[in-house]
Coordinates of C-alpha atoms in Angstrom, one line a residue:
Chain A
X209 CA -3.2 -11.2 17.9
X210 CA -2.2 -10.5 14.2
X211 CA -4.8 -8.7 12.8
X212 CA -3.4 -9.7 8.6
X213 CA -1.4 -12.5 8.3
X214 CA 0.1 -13.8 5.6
X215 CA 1.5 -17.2 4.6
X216 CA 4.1 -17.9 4.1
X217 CA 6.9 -15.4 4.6
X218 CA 9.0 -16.6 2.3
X219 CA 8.6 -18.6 -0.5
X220 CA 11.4 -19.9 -2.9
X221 CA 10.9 -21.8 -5.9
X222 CA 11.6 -22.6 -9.6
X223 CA 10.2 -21.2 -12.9
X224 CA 7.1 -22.8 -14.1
X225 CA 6.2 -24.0 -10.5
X226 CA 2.6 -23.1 -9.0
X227 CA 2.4 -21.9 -5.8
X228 CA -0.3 -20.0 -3.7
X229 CA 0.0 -17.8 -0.6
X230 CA -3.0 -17.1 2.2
X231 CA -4.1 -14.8 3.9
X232 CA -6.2 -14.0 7.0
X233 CA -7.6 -10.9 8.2
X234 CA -9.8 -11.2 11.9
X235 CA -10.4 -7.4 12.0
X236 CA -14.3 -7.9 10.5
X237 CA -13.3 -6.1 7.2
X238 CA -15.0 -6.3 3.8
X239 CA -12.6 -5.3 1.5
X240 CA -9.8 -7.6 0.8
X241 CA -6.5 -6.8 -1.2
X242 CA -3.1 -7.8 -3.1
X243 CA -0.5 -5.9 -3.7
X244 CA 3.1 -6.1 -5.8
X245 CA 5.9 -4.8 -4.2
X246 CA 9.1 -4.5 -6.8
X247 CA 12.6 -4.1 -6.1
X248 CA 12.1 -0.5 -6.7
X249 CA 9.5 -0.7 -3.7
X250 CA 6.4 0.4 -6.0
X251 CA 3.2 -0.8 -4.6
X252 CA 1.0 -2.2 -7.0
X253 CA -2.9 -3.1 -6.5
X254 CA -3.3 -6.2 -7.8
X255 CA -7.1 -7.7 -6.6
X256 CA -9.8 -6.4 -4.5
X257 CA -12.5 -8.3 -3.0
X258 CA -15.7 -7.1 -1.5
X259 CA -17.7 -10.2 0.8
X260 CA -16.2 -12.5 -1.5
X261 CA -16.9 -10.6 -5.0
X262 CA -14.0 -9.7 -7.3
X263 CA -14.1 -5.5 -7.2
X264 CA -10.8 -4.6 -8.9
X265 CA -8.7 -6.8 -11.3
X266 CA -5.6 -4.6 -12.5
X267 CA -4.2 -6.0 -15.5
X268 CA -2.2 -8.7 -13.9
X269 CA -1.1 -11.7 -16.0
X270 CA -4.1 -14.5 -15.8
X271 CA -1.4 -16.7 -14.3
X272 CA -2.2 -14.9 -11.5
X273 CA -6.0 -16.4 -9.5
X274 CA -7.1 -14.6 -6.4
X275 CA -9.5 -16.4 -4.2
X276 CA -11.9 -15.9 -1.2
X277 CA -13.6 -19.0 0.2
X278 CA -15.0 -16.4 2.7
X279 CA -14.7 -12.4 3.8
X280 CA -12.4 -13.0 6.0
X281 CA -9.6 -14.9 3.6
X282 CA -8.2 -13.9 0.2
X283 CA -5.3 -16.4 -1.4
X284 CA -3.5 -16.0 -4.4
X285 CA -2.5 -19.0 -6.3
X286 CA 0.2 -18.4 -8.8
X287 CA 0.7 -20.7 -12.0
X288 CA 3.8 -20.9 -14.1
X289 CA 5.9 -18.9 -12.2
X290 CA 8.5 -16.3 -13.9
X291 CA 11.6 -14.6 -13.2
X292 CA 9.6 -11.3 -13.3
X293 CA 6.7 -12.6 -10.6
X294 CA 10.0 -11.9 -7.7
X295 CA 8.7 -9.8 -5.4
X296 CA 7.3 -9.2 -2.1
X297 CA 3.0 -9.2 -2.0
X298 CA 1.3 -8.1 0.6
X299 CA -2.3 -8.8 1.7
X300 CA -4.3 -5.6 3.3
X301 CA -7.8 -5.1 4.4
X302 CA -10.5 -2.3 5.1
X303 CA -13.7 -1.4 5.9
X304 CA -15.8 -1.3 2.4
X305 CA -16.6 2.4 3.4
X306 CA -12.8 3.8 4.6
X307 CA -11.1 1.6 1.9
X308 CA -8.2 4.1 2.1
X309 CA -7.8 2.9 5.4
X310 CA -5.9 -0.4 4.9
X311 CA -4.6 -2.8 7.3
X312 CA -1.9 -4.6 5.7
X313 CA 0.1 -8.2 6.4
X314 CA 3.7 -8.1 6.5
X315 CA 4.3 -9.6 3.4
X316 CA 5.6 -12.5 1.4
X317 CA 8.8 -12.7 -0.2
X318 CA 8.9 -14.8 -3.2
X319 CA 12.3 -15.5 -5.2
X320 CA 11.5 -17.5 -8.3
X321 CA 14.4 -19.1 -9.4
Chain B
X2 CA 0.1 8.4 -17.7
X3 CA 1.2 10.4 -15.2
X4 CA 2.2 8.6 -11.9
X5 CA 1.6 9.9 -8.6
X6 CA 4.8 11.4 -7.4
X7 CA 7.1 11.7 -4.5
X8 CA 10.6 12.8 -4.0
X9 CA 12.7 9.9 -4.2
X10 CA 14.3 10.4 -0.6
X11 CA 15.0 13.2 2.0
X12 CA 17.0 13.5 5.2
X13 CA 17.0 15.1 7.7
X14 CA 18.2 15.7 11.3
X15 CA 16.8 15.2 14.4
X16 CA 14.5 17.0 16.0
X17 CA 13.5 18.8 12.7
X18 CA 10.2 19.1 11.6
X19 CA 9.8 17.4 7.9
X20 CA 7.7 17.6 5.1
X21 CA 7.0 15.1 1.9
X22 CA 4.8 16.1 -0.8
X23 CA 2.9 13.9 -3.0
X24 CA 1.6 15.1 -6.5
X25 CA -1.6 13.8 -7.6
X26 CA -3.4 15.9 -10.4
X27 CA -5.5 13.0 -11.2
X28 CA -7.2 12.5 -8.4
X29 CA -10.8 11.4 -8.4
X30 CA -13.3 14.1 -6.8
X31 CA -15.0 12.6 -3.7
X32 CA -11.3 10.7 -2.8
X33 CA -9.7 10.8 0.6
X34 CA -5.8 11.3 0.4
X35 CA -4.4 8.8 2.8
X36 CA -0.5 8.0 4.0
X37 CA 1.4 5.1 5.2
X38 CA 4.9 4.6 7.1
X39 CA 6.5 1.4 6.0
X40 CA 9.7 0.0 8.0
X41 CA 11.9 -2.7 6.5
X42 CA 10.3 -6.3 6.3
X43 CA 6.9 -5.2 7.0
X44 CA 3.8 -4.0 5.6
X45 CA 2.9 -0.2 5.4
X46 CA 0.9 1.2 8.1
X47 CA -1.6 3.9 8.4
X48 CA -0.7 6.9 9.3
X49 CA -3.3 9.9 8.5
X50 CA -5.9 10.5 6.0
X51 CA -7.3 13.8 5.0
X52 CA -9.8 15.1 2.2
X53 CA -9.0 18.8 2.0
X54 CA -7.4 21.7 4.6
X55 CA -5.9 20.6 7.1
X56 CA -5.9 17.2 9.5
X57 CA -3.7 16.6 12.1
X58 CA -3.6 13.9 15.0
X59 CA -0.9 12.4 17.4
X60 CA 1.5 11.7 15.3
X61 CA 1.5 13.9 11.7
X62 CA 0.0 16.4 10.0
X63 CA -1.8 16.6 6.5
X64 CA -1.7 19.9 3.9
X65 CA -4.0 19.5 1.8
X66 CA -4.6 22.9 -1.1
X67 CA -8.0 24.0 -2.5
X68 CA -7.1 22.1 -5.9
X69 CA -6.2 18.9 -3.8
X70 CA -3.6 18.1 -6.9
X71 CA -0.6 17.8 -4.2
X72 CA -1.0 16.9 -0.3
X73 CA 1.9 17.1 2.3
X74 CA 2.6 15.0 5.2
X75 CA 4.5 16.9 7.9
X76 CA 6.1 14.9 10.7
X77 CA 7.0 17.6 13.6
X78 CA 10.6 17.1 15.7
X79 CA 11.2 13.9 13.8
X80 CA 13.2 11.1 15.7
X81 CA 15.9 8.0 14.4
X82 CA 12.7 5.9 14.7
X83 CA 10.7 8.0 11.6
X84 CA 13.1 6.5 9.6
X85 CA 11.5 4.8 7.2
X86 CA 9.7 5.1 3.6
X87 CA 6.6 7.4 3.4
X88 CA 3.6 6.7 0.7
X89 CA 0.7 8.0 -0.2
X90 CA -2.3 6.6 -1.4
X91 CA -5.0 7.9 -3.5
X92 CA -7.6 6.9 -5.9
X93 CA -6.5 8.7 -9.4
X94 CA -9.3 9.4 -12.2
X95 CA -8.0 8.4 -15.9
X96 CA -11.1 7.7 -17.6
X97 CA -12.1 4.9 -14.9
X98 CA -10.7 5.5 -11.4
X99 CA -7.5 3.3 -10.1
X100 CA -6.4 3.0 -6.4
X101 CA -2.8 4.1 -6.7
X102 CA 0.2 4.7 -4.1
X103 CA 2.6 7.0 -4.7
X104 CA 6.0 6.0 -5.2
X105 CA 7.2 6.2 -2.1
X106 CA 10.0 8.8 -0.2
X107 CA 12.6 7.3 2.0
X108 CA 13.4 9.3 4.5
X109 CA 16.5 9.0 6.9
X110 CA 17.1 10.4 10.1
X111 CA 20.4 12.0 10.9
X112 CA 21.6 12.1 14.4

């Protein structure tokens, strides 16, 4: 059983499309993340829920909506896509107390075009 | 503002034992410093976490000074299978406190 899972694993699509990727966690966590990848492979925290409340919101474009219909979900729905959103994002969770301690999915890919 | 840092990359041979720093002089005061192993096409994974001395389990072990401004990860007798790239995390205290991960050591084994 996948404990994160993200979909979909690759995603390919023009400028100025919306698009949204999902993700899953059955592990029981709280705490619910995003996460930028670059070429350059920096990781970048993105969101953070806690039981469905926003916790962290790193100055990411407002292009970029996060939602979590429930503790166990968190999607990220992108509008007007841009060269520069090309990247892999990857979903992670933790326990609200050992939030260092993340579980993470194995990515999406996304190539905007 | 200063990043939290890690070499770039490191090799290494075999059966060495290595060791990857990460500099973090930010670092917020009741933080844990945590690091992750991430292969090609997947998502990092947890590897050991640490708040000050020494930790150590199965697989690594975690330096950690009094001033907890740097940690190092030490991965004893290392194998073609450690290759990989090496992170680690911590929460970094600028004003108002960030989760950040460092940015990342690839590390190849030579055999």
């Amino acid at each position: 059983d996948t404990a994160v899972s993200q979909t979909p694993k690759y995603l390919v699509t023009q400028m100025g499309n919306d698009k949204s990727i999902k993700c899953e966690q059955n592990l029981g966590h709280d705490t619910m993340y995003w996460y930028k990848q670059d070429s350059k492979k920096f990781l970048k925290i993105m969101f953070s829920y806690n039981n469905k409340e926003l916790i962290i919101n790193e100055t990411v474009p407002n292009r970029f909506s996060p939602k979590s219909p429930d503790k166990a979900h968190l999607n990220l729905h992108i509008n007007s896509l841009e060269l520069g959103d090309s990247a892999v994002y990857f979903c992670a969770s933790s326990q609200k107390l050992a939030k260092n301690i993340q579980y993470f999915g194995a990515g999406t890919r996304l190539s905007v075009l | 503002l200063a990043k939290t840092t890690q070499p770039i990359s490191m090799d290494s041979y075999e059966g060495q034992e290595v060791n990857i720093t990460c500099s973090h002089n930010n670092i917020a005061t009741n933080d844990y410093i945590t690091w992750y192993q991430q292969f090609p096409s997947q998502g990092p994974r947890f590897i050991i976490q640490g708040y000050k001395t020494k930790v150590t389990n199965e697989v690594a072990s975690l330096f950690i000074p009094a001033d907890r401004k740097s940690s190092t990860l030490s991965l004893p007798r290392v194998s073609l299978s450690d290759t990989a790239v090496y992170y680690c995390l911590v929460t970094v205290n600028f004003g108002n406190e960030k989760l950040t991960f460092g940015t990342g050591t690839r590390l190849t084994i030579i055999p």
